[in-house]
Each structure stands twice: as C-alpha cells, then as structure tokens.
PDB file of C-alpha atoms in Angstrom:
ATOM      1  CA  MET T  23       7.251  66.818 -23.280  1.00 46.00           C
ATOM      2  CA  SER T  24       9.977  64.168 -23.357  1.00 46.00           C
ATOM      3  CA  MET T  25       7.854  61.937 -21.122  1.00 45.00           C
ATOM      4  CA  THR T  26       4.930  62.215 -23.556  1.00 45.00           C
ATOM      5  CA  MET T  27       7.177  61.374 -26.509  1.00 42.00           C
ATOM      6  CA  SER T  28       8.586  58.313 -24.741  1.00 49.00           C
ATOM      7  CA  THR T  29       5.053  57.115 -23.915  1.00 45.00           C
ATOM      8  CA  VAL T  30       3.948  57.498 -27.558  1.00 43.00           C
ATOM      9  CA  THR T  31       7.091  55.693 -28.760  1.00 47.00           C
ATOM     10  CA  SER T  32       6.601  52.781 -26.362  1.00 48.00           C
ATOM     11  CA  THR T  33       2.914  52.497 -27.327  1.00 46.00           C
ATOM     12  CA  ALA T  34       3.784  52.419 -31.039  1.00 46.00           C
ATOM     13  CA  ALA T  35       6.434  49.763 -30.414  1.00 47.00           C
ATOM     14  CA  ALA T  36       3.950  47.627 -28.460  1.00 45.00           C
ATOM     15  CA  ALA T  37       1.351  47.957 -31.220  1.00 44.00           C
ATOM     16  CA  SER T  38       3.947  46.986 -33.826  1.00 46.00           C
ATOM     17  CA  ALA T  39       4.968  43.934 -31.798  1.00 42.00           C
ATOM     18  CA  THR T  40       1.337  42.893 -31.353  1.00 40.00           C
ATOM     19  CA  SER T  41       0.672  43.291 -35.074  1.00 41.00           C
ATOM     20  CA  SER T  42       3.767  41.244 -35.914  1.00 40.00           C
ATOM     21  CA  ALA T  43       2.713  38.494 -33.484  1.00 35.00           C
ATOM     22  CA  MET T  44      -0.781  38.353 -35.011  1.00 38.00           C
ATOM     23  CA  SER T  45       0.729  38.071 -38.480  1.00 41.00           C
ATOM     24  CA  MET T  46       3.005  35.250 -37.356  1.00 37.00           C
ATOM     25  CA  SER T  47       0.229  33.349 -35.570  1.00 40.00           C
ATOM     26  CA  MET T  48      -2.253  33.682 -38.451  1.00 47.00           C
ATOM     27  CA  GLY T  49      -0.039  32.962 -41.412  1.00 41.00           C
ATOM     28  CA  GLY T  50       2.889  31.054 -39.956  1.00 44.00           C
ATOM     29  CA  SER T  51       5.274  33.633 -41.457  1.00 46.00           C
ATOM     30  CA  SER T  52       5.330  37.386 -41.768  1.00 52.00           C
ATOM     31  CA  SER T  53       5.003  37.200 -45.565  1.00 81.00           C
ATOM     32  CA  CYS T  54       1.602  35.472 -45.505  1.00 84.00           C
ATOM     33  CA  LYS T  55      -1.297  37.757 -46.360  1.00 84.00           C
ATOM     34  CA  ILE T  56      -4.523  36.579 -44.745  1.00 83.00           C
ATOM     35  CA  SER T  57      -7.650  38.702 -44.798  1.00 81.00           C
ATOM     36  CA  MET T  58     -11.118  38.078 -43.410  1.00 82.00           C
ATOM     37  CA  LEU T  59     -12.483  40.655 -45.837  1.00 88.00           C
ATOM     38  CA  TRP T  60     -13.065  40.408 -49.577  1.00 91.00           C
ATOM     39  CA  ASN T  61      -9.692  40.476 -51.354  1.00 91.00           C
ATOM     40  CA  TRP T  62      -7.943  39.699 -54.647  1.00 91.00           C
ATOM     41  CA  THR T  63      -4.583  38.670 -53.167  1.00 88.00           C
ATOM     42  CA  THR T  64      -2.461  36.363 -55.321  1.00 88.00           C
ATOM     43  CA  ILE T  65       1.215  36.398 -54.336  1.00 90.00           C
ATOM     44  CA  ASP T  66       1.923  35.630 -50.640  1.00 87.00           C
ATOM     45  CA  ALA T  67      -1.620  34.397 -50.013  1.00 90.00           C
ATOM     46  CA  CYS T  68      -1.869  31.417 -47.653  1.00 90.00           C
ATOM     47  CA  PHE T  69      -4.687  28.848 -47.514  1.00 91.00           C
ATOM     48  CA  LEU T  70      -5.483  26.200 -44.872  1.00 89.00           C
ATOM     49  CA  SER T  71      -1.869  25.555 -43.773  1.00 85.00           C
ATOM     50  CA  ARG T  72       1.634  27.046 -43.713  1.00 83.00           C
ATOM     51  CA  SER T  73       2.722  24.819 -46.591  1.00 87.00           C
ATOM     52  CA  TRP T  74       0.016  26.234 -48.900  1.00 89.00           C
ATOM     53  CA  HIS T  75       1.846  29.539 -49.320  1.00 91.00           C
ATOM     54  CA  ILE T  76       1.493  31.092 -52.782  1.00 91.00           C
ATOM     55  CA  THR T  77       4.879  32.341 -53.949  1.00 90.00           C
ATOM     56  CA  SER T  78       4.296  32.733 -57.700  1.00 91.00           C
ATOM     57  CA  LYS T  79       1.533  33.326 -60.221  1.00 93.00           C
ATOM     58  CA  GLY T  80       1.942  29.797 -61.562  1.00 93.00           C
ATOM     59  CA  MET T  81       1.404  28.354 -58.101  1.00 93.00           C
ATOM     60  CA  PHE T  82      -1.715  30.470 -57.666  1.00 94.00           C
ATOM     61  CA  ALA T  83      -3.057  29.338 -61.075  1.00 95.00           C
ATOM     62  CA  ALA T  84      -2.440  25.707 -60.104  1.00 96.00           C
ATOM     63  CA  SER T  85      -4.280  26.309 -56.822  1.00 95.00           C
ATOM     64  CA  CYS T  86      -7.272  27.761 -58.684  1.00 96.00           C
ATOM     65  CA  ILE T  87      -7.383  24.763 -61.041  1.00 97.00           C
ATOM     66  CA  GLY T  88      -7.095  22.437 -58.041  1.00 96.00           C
ATOM     67  CA  VAL T  89     -10.043  24.151 -56.348  1.00 97.00           C
ATOM     68  CA  VAL T  90     -12.148  23.727 -59.510  1.00 97.00           C
ATOM     69  CA  PHE T  91     -11.369  19.991 -59.580  1.00 97.00           C
ATOM     70  CA  LEU T  92     -12.055  19.721 -55.845  1.00 97.00           C
ATOM     71  CA  VAL T  93     -15.578  21.096 -56.318  1.00 97.00           C
ATOM     72  CA  ILE T  94     -16.108  18.823 -59.348  1.00 97.00           C
ATOM     73  CA  SER T  95     -15.086  15.878 -57.161  1.00 97.00           C
ATOM     74  CA  LEU T  96     -17.727  16.942 -54.623  1.00 97.00           C
ATOM     75  CA  GLU T  97     -20.448  16.772 -57.280  1.00 96.00           C
ATOM     76  CA  PHE T  98     -19.032  13.417 -58.420  1.00 96.00           C
ATOM     77  CA  LEU T  99     -19.234  12.045 -54.870  1.00 97.00           C
ATOM     78  CA  ARG T 100     -22.838  13.226 -54.574  1.00 96.00           C
ATOM     79  CA  ARG T 101     -23.638  11.411 -57.817  1.00 95.00           C
ATOM     80  CA  ILE T 102     -21.870   8.270 -56.573  1.00 95.00           C
ATOM     81  CA  SER T 103     -23.992   8.386 -53.418  1.00 95.00           C
ATOM     82  CA  LYS T 104     -27.237   8.591 -55.414  1.00 94.00           C
ATOM     83  CA  GLU T 105     -26.152   5.860 -57.835  1.00 94.00           C
ATOM     84  CA  TYR T 106     -25.160   3.524 -55.019  1.00 95.00           C
ATOM     85  CA  ASP T 107     -28.537   3.983 -53.334  1.00 93.00           C
ATOM     86  CA  LEU T 108     -30.259   3.162 -56.634  1.00 92.00           C
ATOM     87  CA  LEU T 109     -27.965   0.145 -57.118  1.00 93.00           C
ATOM     88  CA  ILE T 110     -28.783  -1.491 -53.793  1.00 93.00           C
ATOM     89  CA  LEU T 111     -32.479  -0.775 -54.352  1.00 91.00           C
ATOM     90  CA  ARG T 112     -32.348  -2.447 -57.803  1.00 90.00           C
ATOM     91  CA  GLN T 113     -30.530  -5.445 -56.294  1.00 89.00           C
ATOM     92  CA  PHE T 114     -33.288  -5.807 -53.719  1.00 89.00           C
ATOM     93  CA  GLN T 115     -35.995  -5.509 -56.386  1.00 87.00           C
ATOM     94  CA  HIS T 116     -34.302  -8.205 -58.519  1.00 86.00           C
ATOM     95  CA  LYS T 117     -34.100 -10.456 -55.464  1.00 85.00           C
ATOM     96  CA  ILE T 118     -37.825 -10.035 -54.770  1.00 84.00           C
ATOM     97  CA  ALA T 119     -38.660 -10.574 -58.460  1.00 82.00           C
ATOM     98  CA  ALA T 120     -36.588 -13.782 -58.486  1.00 82.00           C
ATOM     99  CA  GLN T 121     -38.428 -15.052 -55.404  1.00 78.00           C
ATOM    100  CA  ASP T 122     -41.799 -14.288 -57.031  1.00 70.00           C
ATOM    101  CA  THR T 123     -40.748 -16.057 -60.243  1.00 73.00           C
ATOM    102  CA  SER T 124     -39.642 -19.125 -58.332  1.00 69.00           C
ATOM    103  CA  LYS T 125     -43.141 -19.403 -56.831  1.00 65.00           C
ATOM    104  CA  GLY T 126     -44.573 -19.940 -60.311  1.00 60.00           C
ATOM    105  CA  PRO T 127     -48.317 -20.595 -60.445  1.00 57.00           C
ATOM    106  CA  ASN T 128     -48.537 -20.526 -56.642  1.00 58.00           C
ATOM    107  CA  CYS T 129     -47.791 -16.781 -56.693  1.00 56.00           C
ATOM    108  CA  SER T 130     -50.751 -14.741 -55.508  1.00 50.00           C
ATOM    109  CA  ALA T 131     -52.517 -12.121 -57.618  1.00 45.00           C
ATOM    110  CA  SER T 132     -50.924  -9.304 -55.623  1.00 47.00           C
ATOM    111  CA  CYS T 133     -47.495 -10.873 -56.212  1.00 54.00           C
ATOM    112  CA  GLN T 134     -48.050 -11.106 -59.984  1.00 50.00           C
ATOM    113  CA  THR T 135     -49.270  -7.539 -60.337  1.00 50.00           C
ATOM    114  CA  GLY T 136     -46.492  -6.151 -58.133  1.00 52.00           C
ATOM    115  CA  SER T 137     -48.940  -4.444 -55.785  1.00 55.00           C
ATOM    116  CA  GLN T 138     -47.480  -6.097 -52.690  1.00 68.00           C
ATOM    117  CA  LEU T 139     -45.316  -3.804 -50.538  1.00 75.00           C
ATOM    118  CA  VAL T 140     -42.058  -5.200 -49.166  1.00 77.00           C
ATOM    119  CA  MET T 141     -39.900  -3.486 -46.542  1.00 81.00           C
ATOM    120  CA  PHE T 142     -36.361  -2.757 -47.733  1.00 82.00           C
ATOM    121  CA  ARG T 143     -33.461  -2.293 -45.322  1.00 85.00           C
ATOM    122  CA  ALA T 144     -29.809  -2.008 -46.339  1.00 86.00           C
ATOM    123  CA  SER T 145     -27.407  -4.642 -45.042  1.00 89.00           C
ATOM    124  CA  PRO T 146     -24.700  -3.609 -42.515  1.00 91.00           C
ATOM    125  CA  LEU T 147     -22.036  -3.674 -45.273  1.00 94.00           C
ATOM    126  CA  GLN T 148     -24.186  -1.575 -47.624  1.00 93.00           C
ATOM    127  CA  GLN T 149     -24.893   0.918 -44.832  1.00 94.00           C
ATOM    128  CA  LEU T 150     -21.165   1.088 -44.020  1.00 96.00           C
ATOM    129  CA  ILE T 151     -20.348   1.903 -47.654  1.00 96.00           C
ATOM    130  CA  ARG T 152     -23.075   4.575 -47.675  1.00 95.00           C
ATOM    131  CA  ALA T 153     -21.639   6.058 -44.461  1.00 97.00           C
ATOM    132  CA  VAL T 154     -18.079   6.144 -45.880  1.00 97.00           C
ATOM    133  CA  ILE T 155     -19.239   7.865 -49.065  1.00 97.00           C
ATOM    134  CA  HIS T 156     -21.183  10.395 -46.989  1.00 97.00           C
ATOM    135  CA  ALA T 157     -18.203  11.064 -44.693  1.00 97.00           C
ATOM    136  CA  VAL T 158     -15.846  11.678 -47.628  1.00 97.00           C
ATOM    137  CA  THR T 159     -18.437  13.927 -49.300  1.00 97.00           C
ATOM    138  CA  PHE T 160     -18.922  15.878 -46.078  1.00 97.00           C
ATOM    139  CA  GLY T 161     -15.152  16.270 -45.633  1.00 97.00           C
ATOM    140  CA  VAL T 162     -14.629  17.615 -49.163  1.00 97.00           C
ATOM    141  CA  ALA T 163     -17.557  20.033 -48.754  1.00 97.00           C
ATOM    142  CA  TYR T 164     -16.129  21.268 -45.436  1.00 97.00           C
ATOM    143  CA  ILE T 165     -12.706  21.939 -46.996  1.00 96.00           C
ATOM    144  CA  ILE T 166     -14.399  23.919 -49.784  1.00 97.00           C
ATOM    145  CA  MET T 167     -16.274  25.935 -47.164  1.00 96.00           C
ATOM    146  CA  LEU T 168     -13.001  26.721 -45.355  1.00 94.00           C
ATOM    147  CA  LEU T 169     -11.434  27.861 -48.638  1.00 95.00           C
ATOM    148  CA  ALA T 170     -14.396  30.149 -49.292  1.00 94.00           C
ATOM    149  CA  MET T 171     -13.930  31.713 -45.838  1.00 92.00           C
ATOM    150  CA  TYR T 172     -10.641  33.258 -46.991  1.00 92.00           C
ATOM    151  CA  TYR T 173     -12.830  35.630 -49.052  1.00 93.00           C
ATOM    152  CA  ASN T 174     -10.395  35.482 -51.968  1.00 94.00           C
ATOM    153  CA  GLY T 175     -12.351  36.566 -55.038  1.00 94.00           C
ATOM    154  CA  TYR T 176     -10.422  34.297 -57.411  1.00 95.00           C
ATOM    155  CA  LEU T 177     -10.966  31.196 -55.277  1.00 95.00           C
ATOM    156  CA  ILE T 178     -14.670  31.926 -54.836  1.00 96.00           C
ATOM    157  CA  ILE T 179     -15.077  32.318 -58.610  1.00 97.00           C
ATOM    158  CA  CYS T 180     -13.264  28.985 -59.037  1.00 97.00           C
ATOM    159  CA  ILE T 181     -15.675  27.376 -56.573  1.00 97.00           C
ATOM    160  CA  PHE T 182     -18.633  28.617 -58.650  1.00 97.00           C
ATOM    161  CA  ILE T 183     -16.998  27.388 -61.876  1.00 97.00           C
ATOM    162  CA  GLY T 184     -16.340  23.981 -60.299  1.00 97.00           C
ATOM    163  CA  ALA T 185     -19.946  23.717 -59.103  1.00 96.00           C
ATOM    164  CA  GLY T 186     -21.254  24.482 -62.589  1.00 97.00           C
ATOM    165  CA  LEU T 187     -18.867  22.083 -64.327  1.00 97.00           C
ATOM    166  CA  GLY T 188     -19.551  19.405 -61.720  1.00 96.00           C
ATOM    167  CA  LYS T 189     -23.294  19.646 -62.259  1.00 94.00           C
ATOM    168  CA  PHE T 190     -22.824  19.597 -66.034  1.00 95.00           C
ATOM    169  CA  LEU T 191     -20.473  16.601 -66.046  1.00 93.00           C
ATOM    170  CA  CYS T 192     -21.755  14.479 -63.152  1.00 92.00           C
ATOM    171  CA  ASP T 193     -25.487  15.034 -62.880  1.00 87.00           C
ATOM    172  CA  TRP T 194     -27.250  14.450 -66.189  1.00 84.00           C
ATOM    173  CA  PRO T 195     -30.627  12.957 -65.240  1.00 79.00           C
ATOM    174  CA  ALA T 196     -31.651   9.908 -67.254  1.00 75.00           C
ATOM    175  CA  GLN T 197     -34.745   8.026 -66.157  1.00 72.00           C
ATOM    176  CA  ARG T 198     -37.400   5.917 -67.804  1.00 73.00           C
ATOM    177  CA  VAL T 199     -40.872   7.391 -67.417  1.00 68.00           C
ATOM    178  CA  PRO T 200     -44.166   6.131 -68.797  1.00 67.00           C
ATOM    179  CA  ALA T 201     -45.635   8.071 -71.729  1.00 65.00           C
ATOM    180  CA  VAL T 202     -49.029   8.041 -70.014  1.00 59.00           C
ATOM    181  CA  GLY T 203     -49.235  10.137 -66.876  1.00 52.00           C
ATOM    182  CA  LEU T 204     -45.923  11.893 -67.564  1.00 49.00           C
ATOM    183  CA  VAL T 205     -46.764  14.795 -65.259  1.00 51.00           C
ATOM    184  CA  GLU T 206     -47.425  12.481 -62.312  1.00 54.00           C
ATOM    185  CA  ALA T 207     -44.212  10.559 -63.040  1.00 48.00           C
ATOM    186  CA  ARG T 208     -42.178  13.744 -63.014  1.00 50.00           C
ATOM    187  CA  ARG T 209     -43.776  14.804 -59.751  1.00 53.00           C
ATOM    188  CA  ASP T 210     -43.036  11.441 -58.124  1.00 51.00           C
ATOM    189  CA  HIS T 211     -39.594  10.539 -59.486  1.00 49.00           C
ATOM    190  CA  THR T 212     -37.617  13.631 -60.421  1.00 47.00           C
ATOM    191  CA  VAL T 213     -37.573  15.659 -57.244  1.00 46.00           C
ATOM    192  CA  GLU T 214     -34.484  17.873 -57.270  1.00 49.00           C
ATOM    193  CA  GLU T 215     -32.523  18.031 -54.032  1.00 52.00           C
ATOM    194  CA  PRO T 216     -31.179  21.458 -53.056  1.00 48.00           C
ATOM    195  CA  THR T 217     -27.418  21.865 -53.045  1.00 50.00           C
ATOM    196  CA  VAL T 218     -26.158  22.450 -49.525  1.00 49.00           C
ATOM    197  CA  CYS T 219     -22.813  23.712 -48.326  1.00 51.00           C
ATOM    198  CA  CYS T 220     -21.669  20.789 -46.240  1.00 49.00           C
ATOM    199  CA  GLY T 221     -22.957  17.727 -48.045  1.00 50.00           C
TER     200      GLY T 221
END
C-alpha cells in the first residue's frame, strides 16, 4: 500500500514538473497564459515574445489598438504597391507619348492612333523598390497571421476591425472610364484581387 502511494506521489510530482517546464518554455515565465484553443484571456496573456506580456487592462487595450493599426498599415502597403505599379506604368506611357510627339508628321498611322503595342519592363531600381514594398507587406501580413494563431478572441476581432477600416480608408477605387461601353470597361479595368493572408 505504501509502495503504491509513493509511486502515485512520484508520478504526480513528475507531471507537475513537466507542466511547469512547458509553461516556462512556452511563455518565458510561469505567469504567461498561452493557449492554442479559442480564449478570451486578457491579463497575463503573452504574444510573440517574452516582452509582450500583458500585465494590465490598459496594456491589453493598447495592444488591441496597435493590432488594429497594424492591419490598417497592411492595407496601406497593398495600396502603395498598386499605386507604385500604376505610377511606373504612367511614366512609361508618357515617355512613349513624348517620343511619338517628337516624330511629328513622320509618325505612322498606328503611332498616331495608339494602336501600336510596346513592351514595358521595369528598370532594376523600379523592380528593387517593388520587391522591398512586397517584402515589407509580406512581413506585416505574417506577423498578423502569428497573432491570429494565439486564438485570442479580442485580437481576432481587432484584426477584422483593422481589415475593414483599412479597406475603407486605403482602397477607394477611382478610375476614369468611358461613358460608352461602360460594362466592357468595368470588366477589363476593375478586377478585384482577393485578399490573402500573407500578402
């Protein structure tokens, strides 16, 4: 009987030590509460690193506001990427138009009507800028994904709020379309890209 009791006691002690070690390794301190299931934890929640340890309601509220602005910044970066692509395309079109104008009367009929197709390729500097914008966008999206994986209900709601506000503030479409053939213009020029998790 005493041998059975000692075995049960030693097993319980080992389980307690294992549980304590898992808590220390996951949260960096025993007071961190990390769950891989849906939760509404506020105080003592930890996100991404040991230093992001919520110790008060004010700190948690600031974290929620920060997450909202982080998602808004993601939508802003996506808009910057689109606008930069349009900018370099407009610069190329102006360059071609200036070359056609300089030809004057020697310009061919296809040149005057704009029916000639010209291959456009971004310069190395333009492509580098596009790559940097994409990398930053991808990084922000990945951080948001990691935050969502904590399954904290408040943070996930903040991510949804940030996505809605970001779309509202940063992605108002404004484009010139011809009055004639409006349906074809919409089909050709206003294709909506799906929002993806990681950029």
